[in-house]
XYZ file of C-alpha atoms in Angstrom:
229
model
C 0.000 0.000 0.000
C 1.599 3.329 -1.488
C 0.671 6.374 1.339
C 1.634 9.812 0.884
C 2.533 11.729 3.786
C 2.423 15.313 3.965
C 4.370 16.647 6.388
C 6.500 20.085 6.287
C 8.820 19.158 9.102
C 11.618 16.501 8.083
C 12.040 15.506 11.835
C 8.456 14.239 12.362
C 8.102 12.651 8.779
C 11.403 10.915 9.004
C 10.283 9.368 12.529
C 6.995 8.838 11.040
C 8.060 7.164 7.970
C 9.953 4.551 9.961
C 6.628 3.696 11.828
C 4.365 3.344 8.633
C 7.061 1.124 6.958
C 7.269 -0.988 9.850
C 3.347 -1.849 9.482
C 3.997 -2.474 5.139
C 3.353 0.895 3.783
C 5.551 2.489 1.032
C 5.699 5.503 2.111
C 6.209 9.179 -0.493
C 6.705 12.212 1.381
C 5.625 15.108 0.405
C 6.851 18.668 2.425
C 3.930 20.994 0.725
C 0.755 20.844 -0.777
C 2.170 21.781 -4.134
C 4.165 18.941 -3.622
C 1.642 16.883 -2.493
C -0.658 17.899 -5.188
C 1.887 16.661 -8.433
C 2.876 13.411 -6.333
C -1.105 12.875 -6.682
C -1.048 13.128 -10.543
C -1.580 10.131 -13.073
C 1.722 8.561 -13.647
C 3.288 5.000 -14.202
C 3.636 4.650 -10.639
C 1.178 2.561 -8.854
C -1.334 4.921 -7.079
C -1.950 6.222 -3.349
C -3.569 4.321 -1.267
C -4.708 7.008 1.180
C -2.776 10.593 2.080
C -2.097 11.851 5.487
C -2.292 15.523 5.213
C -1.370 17.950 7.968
C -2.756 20.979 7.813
C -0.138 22.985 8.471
C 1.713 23.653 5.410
C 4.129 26.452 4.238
C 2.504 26.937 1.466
C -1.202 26.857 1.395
C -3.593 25.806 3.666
C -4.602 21.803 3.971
C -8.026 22.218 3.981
C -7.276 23.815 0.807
C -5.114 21.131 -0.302
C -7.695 18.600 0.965
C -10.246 20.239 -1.676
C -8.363 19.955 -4.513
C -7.294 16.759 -3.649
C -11.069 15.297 -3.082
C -11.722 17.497 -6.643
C -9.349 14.994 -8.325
C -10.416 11.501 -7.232
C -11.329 9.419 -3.905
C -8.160 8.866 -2.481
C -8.903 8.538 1.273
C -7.746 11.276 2.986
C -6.992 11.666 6.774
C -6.469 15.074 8.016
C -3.811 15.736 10.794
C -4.286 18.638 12.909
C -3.719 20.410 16.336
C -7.148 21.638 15.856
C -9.546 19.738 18.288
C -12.197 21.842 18.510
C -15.837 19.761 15.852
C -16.474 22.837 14.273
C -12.751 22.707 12.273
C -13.158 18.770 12.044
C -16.824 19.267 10.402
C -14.970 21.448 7.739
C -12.416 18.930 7.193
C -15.318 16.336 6.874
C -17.324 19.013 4.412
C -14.070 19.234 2.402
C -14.006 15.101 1.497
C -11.707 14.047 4.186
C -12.559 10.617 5.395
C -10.741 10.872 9.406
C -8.763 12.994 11.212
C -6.296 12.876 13.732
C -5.864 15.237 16.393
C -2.588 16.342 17.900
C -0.468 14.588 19.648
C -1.723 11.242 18.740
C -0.790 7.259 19.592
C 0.842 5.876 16.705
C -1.107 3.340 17.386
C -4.409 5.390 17.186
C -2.998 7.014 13.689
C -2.316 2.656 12.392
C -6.059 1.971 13.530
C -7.683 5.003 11.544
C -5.559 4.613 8.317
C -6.444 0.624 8.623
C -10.282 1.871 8.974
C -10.412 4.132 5.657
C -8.647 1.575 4.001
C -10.973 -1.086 4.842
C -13.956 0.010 2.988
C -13.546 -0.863 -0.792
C -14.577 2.242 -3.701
C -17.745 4.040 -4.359
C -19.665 1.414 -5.946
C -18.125 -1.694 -5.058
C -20.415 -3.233 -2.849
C -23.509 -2.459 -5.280
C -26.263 -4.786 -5.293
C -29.046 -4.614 -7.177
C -29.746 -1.647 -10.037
C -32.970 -0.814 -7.661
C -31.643 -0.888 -4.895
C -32.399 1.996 -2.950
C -34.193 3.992 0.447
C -36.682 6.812 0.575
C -37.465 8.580 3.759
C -39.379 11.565 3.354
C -37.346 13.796 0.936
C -33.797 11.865 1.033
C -33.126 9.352 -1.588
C -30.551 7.058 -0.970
C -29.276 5.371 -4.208
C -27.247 1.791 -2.640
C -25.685 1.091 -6.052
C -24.130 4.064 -7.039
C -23.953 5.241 -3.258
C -25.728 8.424 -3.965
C -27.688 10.460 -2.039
C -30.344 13.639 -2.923
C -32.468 15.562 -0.297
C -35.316 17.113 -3.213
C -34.187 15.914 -5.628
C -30.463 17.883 -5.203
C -27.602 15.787 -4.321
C -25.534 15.728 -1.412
C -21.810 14.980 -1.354
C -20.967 12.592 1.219
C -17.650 10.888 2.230
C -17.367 7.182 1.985
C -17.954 6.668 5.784
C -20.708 8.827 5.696
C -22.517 7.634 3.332
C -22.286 4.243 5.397
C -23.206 5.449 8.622
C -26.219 7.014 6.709
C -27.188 4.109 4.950
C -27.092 1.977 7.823
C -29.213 4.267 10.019
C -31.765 4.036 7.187
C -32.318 0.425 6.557
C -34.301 0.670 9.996
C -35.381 3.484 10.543
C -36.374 4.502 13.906
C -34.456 1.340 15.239
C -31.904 2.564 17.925
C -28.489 1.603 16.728
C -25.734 1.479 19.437
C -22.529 2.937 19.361
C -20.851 0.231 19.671
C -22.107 -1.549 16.863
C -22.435 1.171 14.182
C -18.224 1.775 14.887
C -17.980 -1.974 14.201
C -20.237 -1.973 11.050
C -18.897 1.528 9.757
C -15.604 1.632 11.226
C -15.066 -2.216 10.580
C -13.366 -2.326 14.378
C -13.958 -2.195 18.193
C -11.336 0.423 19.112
C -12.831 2.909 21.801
C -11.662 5.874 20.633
C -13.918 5.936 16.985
C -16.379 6.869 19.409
C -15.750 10.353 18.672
C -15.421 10.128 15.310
C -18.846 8.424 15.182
C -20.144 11.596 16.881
C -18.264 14.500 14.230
C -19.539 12.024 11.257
C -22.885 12.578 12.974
C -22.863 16.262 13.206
C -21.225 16.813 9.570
C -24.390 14.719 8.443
C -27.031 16.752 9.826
C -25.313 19.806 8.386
C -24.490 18.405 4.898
C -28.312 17.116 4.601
C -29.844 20.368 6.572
C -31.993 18.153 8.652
C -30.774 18.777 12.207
C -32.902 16.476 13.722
C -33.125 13.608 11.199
C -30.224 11.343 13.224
C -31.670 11.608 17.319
C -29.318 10.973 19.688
C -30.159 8.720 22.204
C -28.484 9.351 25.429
C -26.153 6.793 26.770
C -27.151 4.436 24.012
C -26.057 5.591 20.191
C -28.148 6.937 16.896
C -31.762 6.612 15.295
C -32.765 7.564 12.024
C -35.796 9.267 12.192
C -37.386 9.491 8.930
C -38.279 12.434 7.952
C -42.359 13.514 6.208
C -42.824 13.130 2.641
């Protein structure tokens, strides 16, 4: 597995590098988002994997990079940043990026999440049948193509989700727990997806503009509460 790392300080990418190659990745580093940008273009090389992009670069900012980088294909993308507060991780999310990571993390929290974007195979792969697809209220969601439209107008999701959505709606008012939507979703048991599971939640009811479509149930996890026609 190829994995670009974008990183402007030599120090922490060299260390870093040394960790990723450990666990089998090939690892290209990139120092700026320019650089990271033209490492990301078509070539004979085989292609990325998924990019760990901290956000701060000299040159530009990552959530900028992230963009452009989520413009060009669906390379997984995990955001590192020293920003903890959900409002910045919601924009990452809004941007395309599939995790983040805050500052300073466990090495072996930064293995589990890159393992967890990794997991999931392309848009599309896991389509079943051509009709395959949920209605509640307004929101269509296509299973096939892994599309979704509130009105008719679609929504741009990120490949996790889109799954956390689409699992929510196959039983709708059903109270899923946490636990098990991080194992369906997240594909593992690791306690601390927990609060990824809640920033995927609250970039959801933004992206859709249905605040109270996914009710939290206290102390227990998520229900889909479907919406009127």
């Amino acid at each position: 597995m190829r994995l670009l790392l974008v990183e402007d300080d030599d120090h922490v990418a060299a260390a870093l590098s040394a960790v990723l190659a450990r666990h089998g990745f090939d690892v290209v580093h990139a120092r700026s988002g320019e650089e990271a940008l033209q490492a990301l273009l078509p070539g004979e090389t085989a292609p990325f994997g998924v990019v760990l992009l901290d956000l701060g670069l000299p040159d530009q900012d990552g959530y900028e990079v992230c963009g452009k980088i989520r413009k060009r294909g669906s390379t997984p993308v995990i955001m590192v940043t020293a920003r903890a507060d959900v409002r910045s991780r919601i924009h990452g999310l809004n941007l395309g990026a599939d995790d983040y990571v805050v500052k300073p993390y466990d090495t072996g929290e930064l293995i589990a999440r890159i393992h967890a974007v990794i997991r999931r195979p392309p848009s599309g792969a896991e389509a079943g049948p051509a009709d395959s697809e949920l209605r509640l209220g307004s929101v269509r969601i296509e299973l096939p193509t892994r599309q979704v439209s509130v009105n008719g107008a679609t929504v741009q999701l990120t490949r996790k989700e889109f799954d956390l959505l689409a699992l929510l709606a196959q039983r709708p008012g059903v109270v899923f727990r946490r636990e098990q939507i991080i194992s369906e979703v997240w594909r593992t048991s690791w306690e601390g997806t927990g609060r990824t599971l809640e920033v995927h939640v609250a970039s959801l009811r933004s992206k859709l503009h249905m605040p109270a479509l996914i009710e939290t149930v206290r102390g227990v996890g998520y229900r889909l509460v479907a919406p009127a026609a």
